[in-house]
Short mmCIF file of C-alpha atoms in Angstrom, two decimals:
data_model
loop_
_atom_site.label_atom_id
_atom_site.label_comp_id
_atom_site.label_asym_id
_atom_site.label_seq_id
_atom_site.Cartn_x
_atom_site.Cartn_y
_atom_site.Cartn_z
CA MET A 761 -44.14 -55.31 -80.66
CA ALA A 762 -41.13 -57.59 -80.86
CA ARG A 763 -41.05 -60.70 -78.83
CA PHE A 764 -38.13 -62.25 -77.06
CA TYR A 765 -37.92 -65.97 -76.97
CA PRO A 766 -35.16 -67.43 -74.89
CA SER A 767 -33.18 -70.04 -76.77
CA GLY A 768 -33.78 -73.61 -75.87
CA GLY A 769 -37.16 -72.72 -74.45
CA THR A 770 -40.35 -74.42 -75.41
CA GLY A 771 -42.46 -71.36 -75.12
CA GLY A 772 -42.27 -67.59 -75.03
CA ALA A 773 -41.83 -65.62 -71.75
CA ASP A 774 -44.34 -62.88 -71.09
CA VAL A 775 -42.17 -59.78 -70.86
CA SER A 776 -45.20 -57.57 -70.52
CA VAL A 777 -44.96 -57.99 -66.79
CA VAL A 778 -41.50 -56.35 -66.70
CA THR A 779 -41.75 -52.91 -65.08
CA ALA A 780 -38.08 -52.19 -64.43
CA MET A 781 -36.52 -49.40 -66.35
CA ALA A 782 -32.87 -48.56 -66.93
CA ASP A 783 -32.63 -46.42 -63.79
CA ASP A 784 -34.04 -49.32 -61.79
CA VAL A 785 -31.28 -51.72 -62.84
CA ALA A 786 -27.73 -51.75 -61.60
CA LYS A 787 -25.42 -49.91 -63.87
CA ASP A 788 -24.06 -51.95 -66.78
CA LYS A 789 -26.39 -54.86 -66.02
CA VAL A 790 -28.75 -55.92 -68.93
CA ILE A 791 -32.31 -57.10 -68.67
CA VAL A 792 -35.21 -57.54 -71.14
CA GLY A 793 -37.53 -54.67 -71.08
CA PRO A 794 -41.31 -54.72 -71.43
CA ASP A 795 -40.94 -54.45 -75.20
CA GLY A 796 -38.66 -57.45 -75.38
CA ASN A 797 -35.60 -55.36 -76.10
CA PRO A 798 -32.56 -55.38 -73.83
CA ILE A 799 -32.18 -52.62 -71.23
CA THR A 800 -28.80 -51.67 -69.80
CA GLY A 801 -29.05 -50.61 -66.17
CA GLU A 802 -28.18 -47.10 -65.07
CA LEU A 803 -28.75 -47.36 -61.31
CA GLU A 804 -25.57 -46.37 -59.46
CA LEU A 805 -24.87 -45.68 -55.75
CA THR A 806 -22.56 -42.69 -55.33
CA GLY A 807 -22.70 -42.07 -51.56
CA THR A 808 -19.71 -40.47 -49.85
CA ALA A 809 -20.68 -41.07 -46.20
CA ALA A 810 -18.33 -42.95 -43.93
CA ASP A 811 -19.38 -45.11 -41.00
CA SER A 812 -18.16 -42.37 -38.64
CA GLN A 813 -20.62 -39.99 -40.28
CA VAL A 814 -23.69 -42.14 -39.78
CA LEU A 815 -25.35 -42.40 -36.37
CA ALA A 816 -24.30 -45.51 -34.50
CA GLY A 817 -26.75 -48.41 -34.99
CA GLN A 818 -28.18 -47.01 -38.20
CA THR A 819 -27.62 -48.87 -41.52
CA TYR A 820 -26.97 -47.48 -44.96
CA TYR A 821 -25.61 -48.27 -48.44
CA ASN A 822 -22.72 -46.35 -49.81
CA THR A 823 -21.38 -47.32 -53.25
CA ASN A 824 -22.06 -51.05 -53.16
CA LEU A 825 -25.61 -52.16 -53.76
CA HIS A 826 -24.88 -55.47 -52.09
CA GLU A 827 -23.19 -54.10 -48.93
CA LYS A 828 -25.30 -52.78 -46.13
CA ARG A 829 -23.16 -50.69 -43.76
CA THR A 830 -23.72 -49.69 -40.14
CA GLY A 831 -22.96 -46.20 -38.80
CA ALA A 832 -20.45 -45.62 -35.99
CA MET A 833 -21.02 -41.91 -35.15
CA ALA A 834 -21.60 -41.41 -31.41
CA ASN A 835 -24.97 -40.12 -30.38
CA GLN A 836 -24.22 -37.22 -28.03
CA GLY A 837 -27.84 -36.23 -27.68
CA ALA A 838 -28.26 -33.04 -25.60
CA TRP A 839 -24.60 -32.87 -24.56
CA LYS A 840 -23.79 -29.98 -22.23
CA SER A 841 -20.95 -28.38 -20.23
CA GLU A 842 -21.50 -26.19 -17.18
CA GLY A 843 -19.44 -23.92 -14.94
CA LEU A 844 -17.02 -22.70 -17.58
CA ALA A 845 -14.80 -19.98 -16.08
CA ALA A 846 -13.80 -16.82 -17.89
CA GLY A 847 -10.93 -17.54 -20.25
CA ALA A 848 -11.39 -21.31 -19.97
CA GLU A 849 -12.30 -23.64 -22.83
CA VAL A 850 -14.03 -26.99 -23.24
CA ALA A 851 -13.59 -29.57 -26.02
CA ILE A 852 -16.88 -30.48 -27.73
CA PRO A 853 -16.88 -34.25 -28.30
CA PRO A 854 -17.43 -35.54 -31.84
CA GLY A 855 -20.74 -37.12 -32.73
CA TYR A 856 -24.37 -36.34 -33.26
CA HIS A 857 -25.89 -33.49 -31.28
CA ASN A 858 -29.62 -33.03 -31.18
CA GLY A 859 -29.49 -29.26 -30.67
CA GLY A 860 -30.63 -29.33 -27.07
CA GLY A 861 -27.17 -29.12 -25.51
CA LYS A 862 -25.64 -26.01 -23.97
CA VAL A 863 -22.29 -24.67 -22.86
CA THR A 864 -22.80 -22.35 -19.87
CA ALA A 865 -20.24 -20.17 -18.05
CA LYS A 866 -20.11 -19.13 -14.40
CA ASP A 867 -21.78 -15.82 -13.60
CA LEU A 868 -19.50 -12.76 -13.23
CA THR A 869 -20.31 -12.32 -9.55
CA SER A 870 -18.89 -15.72 -8.65
CA GLN A 871 -15.74 -15.01 -10.68
CA THR A 872 -15.00 -11.58 -9.19
CA PRO A 873 -15.33 -12.08 -5.44
CA GLY A 874 -13.97 -9.28 -3.28
CA ASP A 875 -14.67 -6.79 -0.53
CA ALA A 876 -12.85 -3.65 -1.80
CA THR A 877 -14.76 -0.38 -1.86
CA ALA A 878 -14.24 2.67 -4.04
CA ALA A 879 -12.42 4.36 -1.15
CA GLN A 880 -9.87 1.52 -1.12
CA ILE A 881 -9.01 1.69 -4.83
CA TRP A 882 -6.74 4.35 -6.37
CA THR A 883 -8.47 7.37 -7.80
CA GLY A 884 -9.02 6.87 -11.53
CA ARG A 885 -8.48 3.10 -11.40
CA LYS A 886 -11.24 0.55 -12.06
CA ALA A 887 -11.89 -2.86 -10.54
CA TRP A 888 -14.56 -5.53 -10.65
CA VAL A 889 -15.96 -6.54 -7.30
CA ASN A 890 -18.71 -9.13 -7.01
CA GLY A 891 -19.79 -8.59 -10.60
CA GLN A 892 -19.85 -4.79 -10.41
CA GLN A 893 -17.35 -2.33 -11.83
CA VAL A 894 -16.02 -0.01 -9.13
CA MET A 895 -14.29 3.33 -9.85
CA GLY A 896 -11.67 4.12 -7.23
CA THR A 897 -11.72 7.28 -5.10
CA LEU A 898 -8.71 6.61 -2.85
CA ALA A 899 -6.58 9.78 -2.70
CA ILE A 900 -2.90 9.69 -3.69
CA GLN A 901 -0.03 11.23 -1.71
CA GLY A 902 3.54 11.58 -2.88
CA GLY A 903 6.67 10.91 -0.89
CA SER A 904 8.10 13.38 1.60
CA THR A 905 10.77 13.96 4.23
CA THR A 906 9.69 15.23 7.65
CA ILE A 907 11.92 17.00 10.14
CA PRO A 908 10.99 16.15 13.75
CA GLY A 909 10.07 18.96 16.09
CA THR A 910 8.80 19.51 19.60
CA ALA A 911 5.27 18.52 18.60
CA ALA A 912 3.98 15.45 16.81
CA LYS A 913 3.60 15.79 13.05
CA THR A 914 1.14 13.88 10.90
CA ILE A 915 2.95 12.52 7.86
CA VAL A 916 0.19 10.51 6.18
CA THR A 917 -3.51 11.13 6.77
CA PRO A 918 -6.05 8.28 6.59
CA ASN A 919 -7.49 6.94 3.35
CA LYS A 920 -4.55 7.73 1.07
CA ILE A 921 -2.18 5.68 -1.03
CA VAL A 922 1.46 6.74 -0.83
CA THR A 923 3.38 6.75 -4.11
CA GLY A 924 6.83 7.61 -2.78
CA ASN A 925 9.10 7.10 0.21
CA ILE A 926 8.02 8.64 3.50
CA ALA A 927 11.18 9.57 5.37
CA VAL A 928 11.91 11.11 8.76
CA ALA A 929 15.02 13.26 8.68
CA GLY A 930 17.92 12.27 10.88
CA ASP A 931 20.49 14.48 12.60
CA PRO A 932 24.03 13.30 13.37
CA ASN A 933 23.99 15.57 16.43
CA LEU A 934 21.30 13.43 18.08
CA ILE A 935 23.78 11.67 20.33
CA PRO A 936 23.88 11.22 24.13
CA ALA A 937 26.76 13.69 24.53
CA ASN A 938 24.61 16.48 23.09
CA ILE A 939 21.60 15.85 25.34
CA LYS A 940 21.17 16.87 28.96
CA LYS A 941 21.90 14.00 31.31
CA ASP A 942 18.96 11.60 31.71
CA ALA A 943 16.78 13.61 29.31
CA VAL A 944 15.38 11.43 26.51
CA ILE A 945 14.91 12.82 22.99
CA PHE A 946 13.52 10.40 20.37
CA GLY A 947 14.73 7.45 22.39
CA VAL A 948 18.26 8.78 22.98
CA ARG A 949 19.10 9.28 26.66
CA GLY A 950 21.45 12.18 27.32
CA ILE A 951 24.70 11.98 29.24
CA HIS A 952 25.72 15.66 29.05
CA SER A 953 25.99 17.01 32.60
CA GLY A 954 26.81 20.60 31.62
CA TYR A 955 24.48 23.34 30.50
CA VAL A 956 22.71 23.67 27.18
CA SER A 957 21.78 27.17 26.13
CA SER A 958 18.41 28.16 24.73
CA PRO A 959 17.73 30.70 21.93
CA THR A 960 16.96 33.34 24.56
CA ASP A 961 20.24 32.94 26.48
CA LEU A 962 22.80 35.73 26.22
CA TYR A 963 25.28 34.05 28.59
CA LEU A 964 25.20 30.60 30.26
CA ARG A 965 27.81 29.09 32.56
CA GLY A 966 30.85 30.13 30.56
CA ASN A 967 29.12 30.01 27.16
CA ASN A 968 29.43 33.68 26.15
CA ILE A 969 26.72 33.59 23.48
CA LYS A 970 26.35 37.35 22.93
CA ASN A 971 30.02 38.18 23.48
CA PHE A 972 29.97 40.06 26.80
CA ILE A 973 33.13 42.08 27.36
CA SER A 974 34.50 44.00 30.30
CA VAL A 975 34.36 47.79 29.80
CA TYR A 976 35.15 48.86 33.36
CA ASP A 977 37.25 46.93 35.90
CA ILE A 978 38.87 48.12 39.09
CA ASN A 979 42.16 46.39 39.82
CA GLY A 980 41.42 43.24 37.81
CA ASN A 981 38.36 42.37 39.86
CA LEU A 982 36.25 41.06 36.95
CA ILE A 983 37.05 37.58 35.58
CA PHE A 984 35.39 35.58 32.74
CA ASP A 985 35.84 32.22 34.46
CA VAL A 986 35.20 28.62 33.31
CA GLY A 987 31.61 28.38 34.56
CA GLN A 988 30.70 31.94 35.54
CA ILE A 989 31.65 35.61 35.50
CA THR A 990 33.36 36.45 38.80
CA TYR A 991 33.31 39.83 40.55
CA GLN A 992 35.95 39.87 43.32
CA LYS A 993 38.34 41.96 45.36
CA THR A 994 42.01 41.21 44.98
CA THR A 995 43.41 43.16 47.97
CA SER A 996 42.52 43.76 51.63
CA SER A 997 42.43 47.51 51.16
CA SER A 998 39.29 49.45 51.87
CA TYR A 999 38.95 50.24 48.18
CA GLY A 1000 35.94 48.35 46.87
CA TYR A 1001 35.74 46.17 43.75
CA GLY A 1002 33.71 47.08 40.73
CA GLY A 1003 33.16 46.07 37.13
CA THR A 1004 30.85 46.52 34.12
CA ILE A 1005 30.16 44.09 31.27
CA THR A 1006 28.19 44.71 28.07
CA SER A 1007 26.95 42.42 25.29
CA ASP A 1008 26.53 42.56 21.53
CA LEU A 1009 23.31 44.14 20.30
CA VAL A 1010 20.29 41.85 20.47
CA ASP A 1011 16.67 42.38 19.38
CA VAL A 1012 14.64 42.62 22.60
CA SER A 1013 11.31 43.23 20.79
CA GLY A 1014 8.56 41.07 22.20
CA PHE A 1015 10.40 40.32 25.47
CA SER A 1016 9.36 41.65 28.86
CA LYS A 1017 12.38 40.97 31.08
CA LEU A 1018 16.17 40.90 31.15
CA ASN A 1019 17.15 38.29 33.79
CA VAL A 1020 20.38 37.54 35.63
CA GLU A 1021 21.03 34.45 37.74
CA CYS A 1022 23.75 35.22 40.28
CA ASN A 1023 25.20 34.10 43.61
CA VAL A 1024 26.19 36.55 46.37
CA LEU A 1025 29.04 34.87 48.21
CA ARG A 1026 30.01 37.23 51.09
CA ASP A 1027 27.94 39.21 53.53
CA GLY A 1028 28.54 42.85 52.73
CA GLY A 1029 30.61 41.81 49.77
CA CYS A 1030 28.16 43.14 47.20
CA SER A 1031 26.73 46.62 47.70
CA TRP A 1032 24.57 46.72 44.55
CA ILE A 1033 23.98 45.15 41.16
CA LEU A 1034 22.76 47.24 38.22
CA LEU A 1035 20.96 45.78 35.17
CA GLY A 1036 20.50 47.98 32.12
CA LEU A 1037 19.99 48.24 28.37
CA SER A 1038 22.13 50.47 26.20
CA ALA A 1039 21.40 51.58 22.63
CA SER A 1040 24.96 50.60 21.67
CA LYS A 1041 27.63 48.27 22.95
CA LEU A 1042 29.68 50.20 25.51
CA THR A 1043 33.40 50.77 25.25
CA GLY A 1044 36.12 51.04 27.87
CA ASP A 1045 36.01 54.82 27.75
CA TRP A 1046 35.00 56.10 31.21
CA SER A 1047 32.60 58.57 29.64
CA ASN A 1048 30.44 55.71 28.32
CA ILE A 1049 30.03 53.84 31.59
CA GLY A 1050 26.87 55.63 32.65
CA LYS A 1051 25.07 55.43 29.30
CA TYR A 1052 22.39 52.86 30.12
CA ASN A 1053 20.20 55.18 28.11
CA LEU A 1054 17.29 52.83 27.40
CA THR A 1055 16.38 51.52 30.85
CA SER A 1056 18.05 50.24 34.04
CA ILE A 1057 17.43 49.09 37.62
CA THR A 1058 19.69 48.82 40.68
CA HIS A 1059 19.30 46.01 43.20
CA ASN A 1060 20.84 47.26 46.46
CA ASN A 1061 22.48 45.04 49.09
CA PRO A 1062 21.24 41.70 47.78
CA PRO A 1063 21.30 38.96 50.45
CA LEU A 1064 23.59 35.96 50.36
CA GLY A 1065 22.83 33.02 48.07
CA ASN A 1066 21.44 32.42 44.60
CA HIS A 1067 19.11 35.01 43.12
CA VAL A 1068 17.35 35.79 39.84
CA LEU A 1069 17.31 39.55 39.35
CA SER A 1070 15.19 41.08 36.58
CA LEU A 1071 14.75 44.31 34.64
CA ASP A 1072 11.44 45.27 32.98
CA ILE A 1073 12.18 45.79 29.26
CA SER A 1074 8.61 45.48 27.90
CA ALA A 1075 8.70 49.09 26.64
CA ILE A 1076 11.87 48.54 24.60
CA ASN A 1077 11.31 47.23 21.07
CA LYS A 1078 14.63 47.59 19.32
CA LEU A 1079 18.22 46.40 19.26
CA ALA A 1080 19.98 46.89 22.59
CA SER A 1081 23.07 45.84 24.53
CA ALA A 1082 22.67 44.19 27.93
CA VAL A 1083 24.72 45.83 30.73
CA ILE A 1084 25.57 44.39 34.17
CA LYS A 1085 27.49 46.44 36.75
CA ALA A 1086 28.32 45.51 40.35
CA THR A 1087 30.36 47.08 43.15
CA GLY A 1088 30.99 47.07 46.91
CA GLY A 1089 32.59 45.19 49.74
CA LEU A 1090 35.67 45.02 51.92
CA GLY A 1091 38.12 42.13 52.12
CA PRO A 1092 39.74 40.08 49.37
CA GLY A 1093 38.18 37.15 47.47
CA PRO A 1094 35.15 36.44 45.23
CA ALA A 1095 31.97 38.26 46.17
CA LEU A 1096 29.58 37.67 43.23
CA TYR A 1097 29.15 35.01 40.55
CA VAL A 1098 27.01 35.60 37.42
CA TYR A 1099 25.82 32.28 36.01
CA ARG A 1100 23.24 33.16 33.41
CA VAL A 1101 21.83 36.15 31.50
CA TRP A 1102 18.68 35.69 29.41
CA LEU A 1103 15.55 37.28 27.98
CA SER A 1104 12.02 36.25 28.80
#
């Protein structure tokens, strides 16, 4: 074994006690090995950690054997975040985490509060209420336009969703002048003081609905006046007045009476009033005057004043013409007014 004797020394050093090897000595540094030969160190620090990557308060060596470093990485321990809402986010802080931390979100019930039921949600639509999915059962109704009538009409029934406009039809004729005075229709108070005919009226106060005509008149005694049909006598002779009127054909099926509202003006001025139904509208030919071939009734010597005279037509179920004939009386002047003719 070779020996190494340092120069200038007075004795030899015992290198047998040297135990360091090349990988125990800093790189490129030379020492004498146990055999007295030089050893070049191979020990090299090659760490790549930065202070921010080493837990705060902990020391370490990186690439410099002579420089002890201290870590700066925050110790987050069991870091946690609670109450995270759906769709929200939380930033996780940098540092060391020991694995015991948690990020927890709110439960679904607390994030979907509500009180809607299936019957309040459209059919086929889904919703989340208090953490539960609810399938809607609420019925759907489209838009509509309703025409008012004499009775109330239900436009929308309960528990439905309306998908279109709900309209109530208007009528430009709904004005005070077209409504009987002081009658109220849909909030409109009438001012009309005349007479408004009904679907069953044949004649009303000058409104000749079914076109009554005169087919027999003695000496011009029958007048279609402004508010009535007047039977009168025009001279003082003993020859009585008389006249017959007849209407267009009308379907009397389903009716039981032909009615006439009249006013007898003079005592003895009206001998009788005949009401009848004819199968056709009469003409002025004398031969047709007596053809009330369906049914008729004569009211003899009616008293003074207003009367409603009627004819039973319940057995007649076909088209017919209404006939009114009156005669009698001495002395000139009006004797009978006919105000209204109607079916009931």
